[in-house]
Amino acid sequence: MTTDPLPTFPAGFLFGAATASYQIEGAATADGRGPSIWDTYSHTPGLVLGGHNGDVACDHYHRYHEDVALLRDLGVDTYRFSVAWPRIQPTGSGTANPKGLDFYDRLVDALLAAGIEPVPTLYHWDLPQALEDAGGWRSRDTAERFAEYTTIVAEGLGDRVRRWITLNEPFCSAFIGYAVGRHAPGAREGTPALAAAHHLLLAHGLATRRLRAAGASEVGITLNLDRLLAASDSPADRAAADRAETLHNRVWLEPLFNGAYPANEDEVWGPLADGSFRREGDLDIIGAPLDFLGVNFYRPIMVADAPHNEPDPALRTAVDVRAPEQPIEGPRRTTMDWPVVPDAFTDLLVDLDRRYPGLPPILITENGSAEPDEVAADGKVHDTDRVAYLRDHLSALSAAIKAGVDVRGYFVWSLLDNFEWAYGYERRFGIVRVDYDTLERLPKDSYHWYRELIAAHRREATG
Ligand code: FCB
């Protein structure tokens, strides 16, 4: 294992681990859970690598005690998980399913008993299929349904949960789900994806109100903010990077923190631009003050003003902003084929801080790497590349904090190997290995490294 010095963090900095419901829970039909768009997507032949689905996943639904014990031994302060909407409301509306709520009730109690703060995310992509059938995020009504669901969960868990995350990565829900089609529901549409983006933001704003009304002390949203690099200094490539900046980052940051959609959005959306689904007053709801901003970071993205293959002109703009991603030559790549560039993490955070001085404190709600793990002859997983990835990204984070960025915590993605969406079980992000035949958990070297980092931080704080 590495002997390099461990990065250091301010006293009170929170260390955590993250997961998401569909990726780990399994028990797809247990206790009245209804189908979600990810059940439908993963059961559609040809969409997920290996034909995998989340029916069993890590069976966390039945093994959560074991997983909480792993978290306790890891020594984390906090655990980010997500609540599966279709367990709470199997068809996305109406009264709560008590058995579904009961699972999270027991999970929260187990976490608290282990001295770990529970941080639920209300939406990590598993929309009830019945709501998709009624229009999904294209429809404004879904935002209203989300607010209702939020109240049910907040009333059920709010006596013990103080920190809440509304949405995970609305970029992926709206654009990968409704334009690129590589996430559920697998739609390839143009303008409706923009409506989805707006309705997700509205859902966040309405849920924030509901959480406050239920007495939540801290509310935030998680965005996958991207570090966008222009492939060259040419004005055309720089303009492409700027358009991508609007699509990836500004479309969320500006309404959330500046009360308006980005100034150059019409130029970015081109023929798809259509604001008819936006109503007066929406921006006030969306822009309600937040207590923290969750940031997920994995890699930088390089874009160029390159031609693309999308034949459908209606789709071209939405797809185009994603398609011109260029390979970044030089750095090592993870099994996601993502380049490992830790400096980009520092740059992203410092730049964010400079551009949005009024931002609330930041929590890094995901960061990690998929690696080709193997169980070695000694029965262990020596995931040296993941250890290096985590060490270098935590060092990059420490550098950003030293440069003045107010980051209060870090959640590693992920506690467990799990269902990596369209990649099924073929990509492993866990610091704990899951054997998908036996469902046995095996902490990897990265788990032990992270445990030592947390312990060293505690010694420093108390010493
Ligand atoms: C993020 C998702 C998370 C996981 C990681 C690798 O986009 O939020 O569920 O799949 O990527």
PDB file of N, CA, C and O in Angstrom, residues 35-37 85-86 89-94 123 126-149 178 185:
ATOM      1  N   PRO A  35     -42.590  -0.664  -9.665  1.00  0.00           N
ATOM      2  CA  PRO A  35     -41.501  -0.562 -10.632  1.00  0.00           C
ATOM      3  C   PRO A  35     -41.062   0.875 -10.864  1.00  0.00           C
ATOM      4  O   PRO A  35     -41.880   1.802 -10.823  1.00  0.00           O
ATOM      5  N   SER A  36     -39.763   1.052 -11.099  1.00  0.00           N
ATOM      6  CA  SER A  36     -39.234   2.379 -11.432  1.00  0.00           C
ATOM      7  C   SER A  36     -38.780   2.368 -12.891  1.00  0.00           C
ATOM      8  O   SER A  36     -38.707   1.308 -13.531  1.00  0.00           O
ATOM      9  N   ILE A  37     -38.425   3.541 -13.392  1.00  0.00           N
ATOM     10  CA  ILE A  37     -37.952   3.622 -14.780  1.00  0.00           C
ATOM     11  C   ILE A  37     -36.674   2.811 -14.974  1.00  0.00           C
ATOM     12  O   ILE A  37     -36.414   2.345 -16.070  1.00  0.00           O
ATOM     13  N   TRP A  85     -38.171   6.201  -4.269  1.00  0.00           N
ATOM     14  CA  TRP A  85     -39.547   6.726  -4.341  1.00  0.00           C
ATOM     15  C   TRP A  85     -40.556   5.589  -4.521  1.00  0.00           C
ATOM     16  O   TRP A  85     -41.586   5.527  -3.835  1.00  0.00           O
ATOM     17  N   PRO A  86     -40.311   4.594  -5.427  1.00  0.00           N
ATOM     18  CA  PRO A  86     -41.321   3.537  -5.620  1.00  0.00           C
ATOM     19  C   PRO A  86     -41.492   2.581  -4.439  1.00  0.00           C
ATOM     20  O   PRO A  86     -42.393   1.744  -4.454  1.00  0.00           O
ATOM     21  N   GLN A  89     -44.061   5.334  -2.512  1.00  0.00           N
ATOM     22  CA  GLN A  89     -45.326   5.444  -3.268  1.00  0.00           C
ATOM     23  C   GLN A  89     -45.163   4.584  -4.526  1.00  0.00           C
ATOM     24  O   GLN A  89     -44.601   5.038  -5.531  1.00  0.00           O
ATOM     25  N   PRO A  90     -45.644   3.369  -4.481  1.00  0.00           N
ATOM     26  CA  PRO A  90     -45.387   2.424  -5.581  1.00  0.00           C
ATOM     27  C   PRO A  90     -45.822   2.935  -6.955  1.00  0.00           C
ATOM     28  O   PRO A  90     -45.221   2.563  -7.963  1.00  0.00           O
ATOM     29  N   THR A  91     -46.844   3.793  -6.999  1.00  0.00           N
ATOM     30  CA  THR A  91     -47.239   4.339  -8.305  1.00  0.00           C
ATOM     31  C   THR A  91     -46.978   5.847  -8.377  1.00  0.00           C
ATOM     32  O   THR A  91     -47.507   6.538  -9.243  1.00  0.00           O
ATOM     33  N   GLY A  92     -46.197   6.350  -7.442  1.00  0.00           N
ATOM     34  CA  GLY A  92     -45.767   7.750  -7.536  1.00  0.00           C
ATOM     35  C   GLY A  92     -46.731   8.766  -6.960  1.00  0.00           C
ATOM     36  O   GLY A  92     -46.463   9.962  -7.025  1.00  0.00           O
ATOM     37  N   SER A  93     -47.868   8.328  -6.419  1.00  0.00           N
ATOM     38  CA  SER A  93     -48.779   9.282  -5.779  1.00  0.00           C
ATOM     39  C   SER A  93     -49.625   8.536  -4.752  1.00  0.00           C
ATOM     40  O   SER A  93     -49.576   7.301  -4.664  1.00  0.00           O
ATOM     41  N   GLY A  94     -50.355   9.299  -3.976  1.00  0.00           N
ATOM     42  CA  GLY A  94     -51.255   8.679  -2.997  1.00  0.00           C
ATOM     43  C   GLY A  94     -50.568   8.375  -1.680  1.00  0.00           C
ATOM     44  O   GLY A  94     -49.434   8.800  -1.438  1.00  0.00           O
ATOM     45  N   TYR A 123     -33.995  11.808  -4.442  1.00  0.00           N
ATOM     46  CA  TYR A 123     -34.167  11.294  -5.812  1.00  0.00           C
ATOM     47  C   TYR A 123     -32.814  11.003  -6.439  1.00  0.00           C
ATOM     48  O   TYR A 123     -32.089  11.910  -6.816  1.00  0.00           O
ATOM     49  N   ASP A 126     -34.592   6.839  -9.546  1.00  0.00           N
ATOM     50  CA  ASP A 126     -35.568   5.756  -9.700  1.00  0.00           C
ATOM     51  C   ASP A 126     -37.002   6.294  -9.646  1.00  0.00           C
ATOM     52  O   ASP A 126     -37.740   6.062  -8.694  1.00  0.00           O
ATOM     53  N   LEU A 127     -37.389   6.983 -10.706  1.00  0.00           N
ATOM     54  CA  LEU A 127     -38.751   7.524 -10.813  1.00  0.00           C
ATOM     55  C   LEU A 127     -39.760   6.376 -10.911  1.00  0.00           C
ATOM     56  O   LEU A 127     -39.554   5.439 -11.682  1.00  0.00           O
ATOM     57  N   PRO A 128     -40.868   6.450 -10.152  1.00  0.00           N
ATOM     58  CA  PRO A 128     -41.906   5.417 -10.328  1.00  0.00           C
ATOM     59  C   PRO A 128     -42.353   5.350 -11.798  1.00  0.00           C
ATOM     60  O   PRO A 128     -42.622   6.391 -12.417  1.00  0.00           O
ATOM     61  N   GLN A 129     -42.426   4.151 -12.331  1.00  0.00           N
ATOM     62  CA  GLN A 129     -42.757   3.979 -13.752  1.00  0.00           C
ATOM     63  C   GLN A 129     -44.119   4.599 -14.082  1.00  0.00           C
ATOM     64  O   GLN A 129     -44.312   5.142 -15.175  1.00  0.00           O
ATOM     65  N   ALA A 130     -45.050   4.532 -13.122  1.00  0.00           N
ATOM     66  CA  ALA A 130     -46.391   5.090 -13.387  1.00  0.00           C
ATOM     67  C   ALA A 130     -46.302   6.581 -13.701  1.00  0.00           C
ATOM     68  O   ALA A 130     -47.073   7.095 -14.521  1.00  0.00           O
ATOM     69  N   LEU A 131     -45.361   7.282 -13.065  1.00  0.00           N
ATOM     70  CA  LEU A 131     -45.222   8.712 -13.364  1.00  0.00           C
ATOM     71  C   LEU A 131     -44.594   8.921 -14.740  1.00  0.00           C
ATOM     72  O   LEU A 131     -44.947   9.862 -15.456  1.00  0.00           O
ATOM     73  N   GLU A 132     -43.663   8.056 -15.112  1.00  0.00           N
ATOM     74  CA  GLU A 132     -43.096   8.157 -16.459  1.00  0.00           C
ATOM     75  C   GLU A 132     -44.194   7.931 -17.500  1.00  0.00           C
ATOM     76  O   GLU A 132     -44.264   8.635 -18.507  1.00  0.00           O
ATOM     77  N   ASP A 133     -45.073   6.984 -17.218  1.00  0.00           N
ATOM     78  CA  ASP A 133     -46.169   6.709 -18.159  1.00  0.00           C
ATOM     79  C   ASP A 133     -47.076   7.927 -18.325  1.00  0.00           C
ATOM     80  O   ASP A 133     -47.732   8.092 -19.343  1.00  0.00           O
ATOM     81  N   ALA A 134     -47.105   8.779 -17.302  1.00  0.00           N
ATOM     82  CA  ALA A 134     -47.925   9.995 -17.382  1.00  0.00           C
ATOM     83  C   ALA A 134     -47.103  11.196 -17.879  1.00  0.00           C
ATOM     84  O   ALA A 134     -47.551  12.336 -17.743  1.00  0.00           O
ATOM     85  N   GLY A 135     -45.907  10.948 -18.408  1.00  0.00           N
ATOM     86  CA  GLY A 135     -45.099  12.054 -18.955  1.00  0.00           C
ATOM     87  C   GLY A 135     -43.734  12.196 -18.306  1.00  0.00           C
ATOM     88  O   GLY A 135     -42.859  12.848 -18.837  1.00  0.00           O
ATOM     89  N   GLY A 136     -43.576  11.619 -17.130  1.00  0.00           N
ATOM     90  CA  GLY A 136     -42.264  11.688 -16.457  1.00  0.00           C
ATOM     91  C   GLY A 136     -41.860  13.125 -16.188  1.00  0.00           C
ATOM     92  O   GLY A 136     -42.695  13.992 -15.914  1.00  0.00           O
ATOM     93  N   TRP A 137     -40.561  13.398 -16.256  1.00  0.00           N
ATOM     94  CA  TRP A 137     -40.076  14.746 -15.947  1.00  0.00           C
ATOM     95  C   TRP A 137     -40.408  15.752 -17.044  1.00  0.00           C
ATOM     96  O   TRP A 137     -40.201  16.952 -16.876  1.00  0.00           O
ATOM     97  N   ARG A 138     -40.959  15.288 -18.171  1.00  0.00           N
ATOM     98  CA  ARG A 138     -41.438  16.245 -19.184  1.00  0.00           C
ATOM     99  C   ARG A 138     -42.640  17.013 -18.638  1.00  0.00           C
ATOM    100  O   ARG A 138     -43.009  18.052 -19.153  1.00  0.00           O
ATOM    101  N   SER A 139     -43.281  16.388 -17.655  1.00  0.00           N
ATOM    102  CA  SER A 139     -44.549  16.924 -17.159  1.00  0.00           C
ATOM    103  C   SER A 139     -44.359  17.669 -15.836  1.00  0.00           C
ATOM    104  O   SER A 139     -43.699  17.178 -14.917  1.00  0.00           O
ATOM    105  N   ARG A 140     -44.982  18.827 -15.752  1.00  0.00           N
ATOM    106  CA  ARG A 140     -44.902  19.652 -14.552  1.00  0.00           C
ATOM    107  C   ARG A 140     -45.490  18.925 -13.341  1.00  0.00           C
ATOM    108  O   ARG A 140     -45.041  19.114 -12.205  1.00  0.00           O
ATOM    109  N   ASP A 141     -46.476  18.098 -13.597  1.00  0.00           N
ATOM    110  CA  ASP A 141     -47.134  17.391 -12.505  1.00  0.00           C
ATOM    111  C   ASP A 141     -46.147  16.525 -11.705  1.00  0.00           C
ATOM    112  O   ASP A 141     -46.317  16.329 -10.501  1.00  0.00           O
ATOM    113  N   THR A 142     -45.102  16.029 -12.361  1.00  0.00           N
ATOM    114  CA  THR A 142     -44.123  15.186 -11.655  1.00  0.00           C
ATOM    115  C   THR A 142     -43.439  15.978 -10.536  1.00  0.00           C
ATOM    116  O   THR A 142     -43.137  15.427  -9.480  1.00  0.00           O
ATOM    117  N   ALA A 143     -43.222  17.264 -10.763  1.00  0.00           N
ATOM    118  CA  ALA A 143     -42.606  18.095  -9.716  1.00  0.00           C
ATOM    119  C   ALA A 143     -43.545  18.199  -8.513  1.00  0.00           C
ATOM    120  O   ALA A 143     -43.106  18.136  -7.354  1.00  0.00           O
ATOM    121  N   GLU A 144     -44.840  18.322  -8.787  1.00  0.00           N
ATOM    122  CA  GLU A 144     -45.815  18.395  -7.685  1.00  0.00           C
ATOM    123  C   GLU A 144     -45.866  17.057  -6.936  1.00  0.00           C
ATOM    124  O   GLU A 144     -45.949  17.024  -5.706  1.00  0.00           O
ATOM    125  N   ARG A 145     -45.810  15.971  -7.682  1.00  0.00           N
ATOM    126  CA  ARG A 145     -45.824  14.641  -7.041  1.00  0.00           C
ATOM    127  C   ARG A 145     -44.575  14.482  -6.159  1.00  0.00           C
ATOM    128  O   ARG A 145     -44.624  13.928  -5.082  1.00  0.00           O
ATOM    129  N   PHE A 146     -43.447  14.983  -6.661  1.00  0.00           N
ATOM    130  CA  PHE A 146     -42.199  14.872  -5.896  1.00  0.00           C
ATOM    131  C   PHE A 146     -42.314  15.629  -4.571  1.00  0.00           C
ATOM    132  O   PHE A 146     -41.817  15.166  -3.536  1.00  0.00           O
ATOM    133  N   ALA A 147     -42.984  16.767  -4.604  1.00  0.00           N
ATOM    134  CA  ALA A 147     -43.163  17.543  -3.368  1.00  0.00           C
ATOM    135  C   ALA A 147     -43.984  16.741  -2.360  1.00  0.00           C
ATOM    136  O   ALA A 147     -43.658  16.691  -1.168  1.00  0.00           O
ATOM    137  N   GLU A 148     -45.021  16.076  -2.852  1.00  0.00           N
ATOM    138  CA  GLU A 148     -45.859  15.251  -1.948  1.00  0.00           C
ATOM    139  C   GLU A 148     -45.062  14.122  -1.328  1.00  0.00           C
ATOM    140  O   GLU A 148     -45.143  13.851  -0.128  1.00  0.00           O
ATOM    141  N   TYR A 149     -44.305  13.466  -2.174  1.00  0.00           N
ATOM    142  CA  TYR A 149     -43.461  12.352  -1.706  1.00  0.00           C
ATOM    143  C   TYR A 149     -42.448  12.856  -0.668  1.00  0.00           C
ATOM    144  O   TYR A 149     -42.208  12.214   0.356  1.00  0.00           O
ATOM    145  N   TYR A 178     -33.389  11.889 -21.125  1.00  0.00           N
ATOM    146  CA  TYR A 178     -34.421  12.310 -22.098  1.00  0.00           C
ATOM    147  C   TYR A 178     -33.874  12.781 -23.445  1.00  0.00           C
ATOM    148  O   TYR A 178     -34.645  13.010 -24.359  1.00  0.00           O
ATOM    149  N   PRO A 185     -35.399   7.286 -18.739  1.00  0.00           N
ATOM    150  CA  PRO A 185     -36.235   6.309 -19.448  1.00  0.00           C
ATOM    151  C   PRO A 185     -35.753   5.980 -20.862  1.00  0.00           C
ATOM    152  O   PRO A 185     -36.485   5.322 -21.610  1.00  0.00           O
TER     153      PRO A 185
END
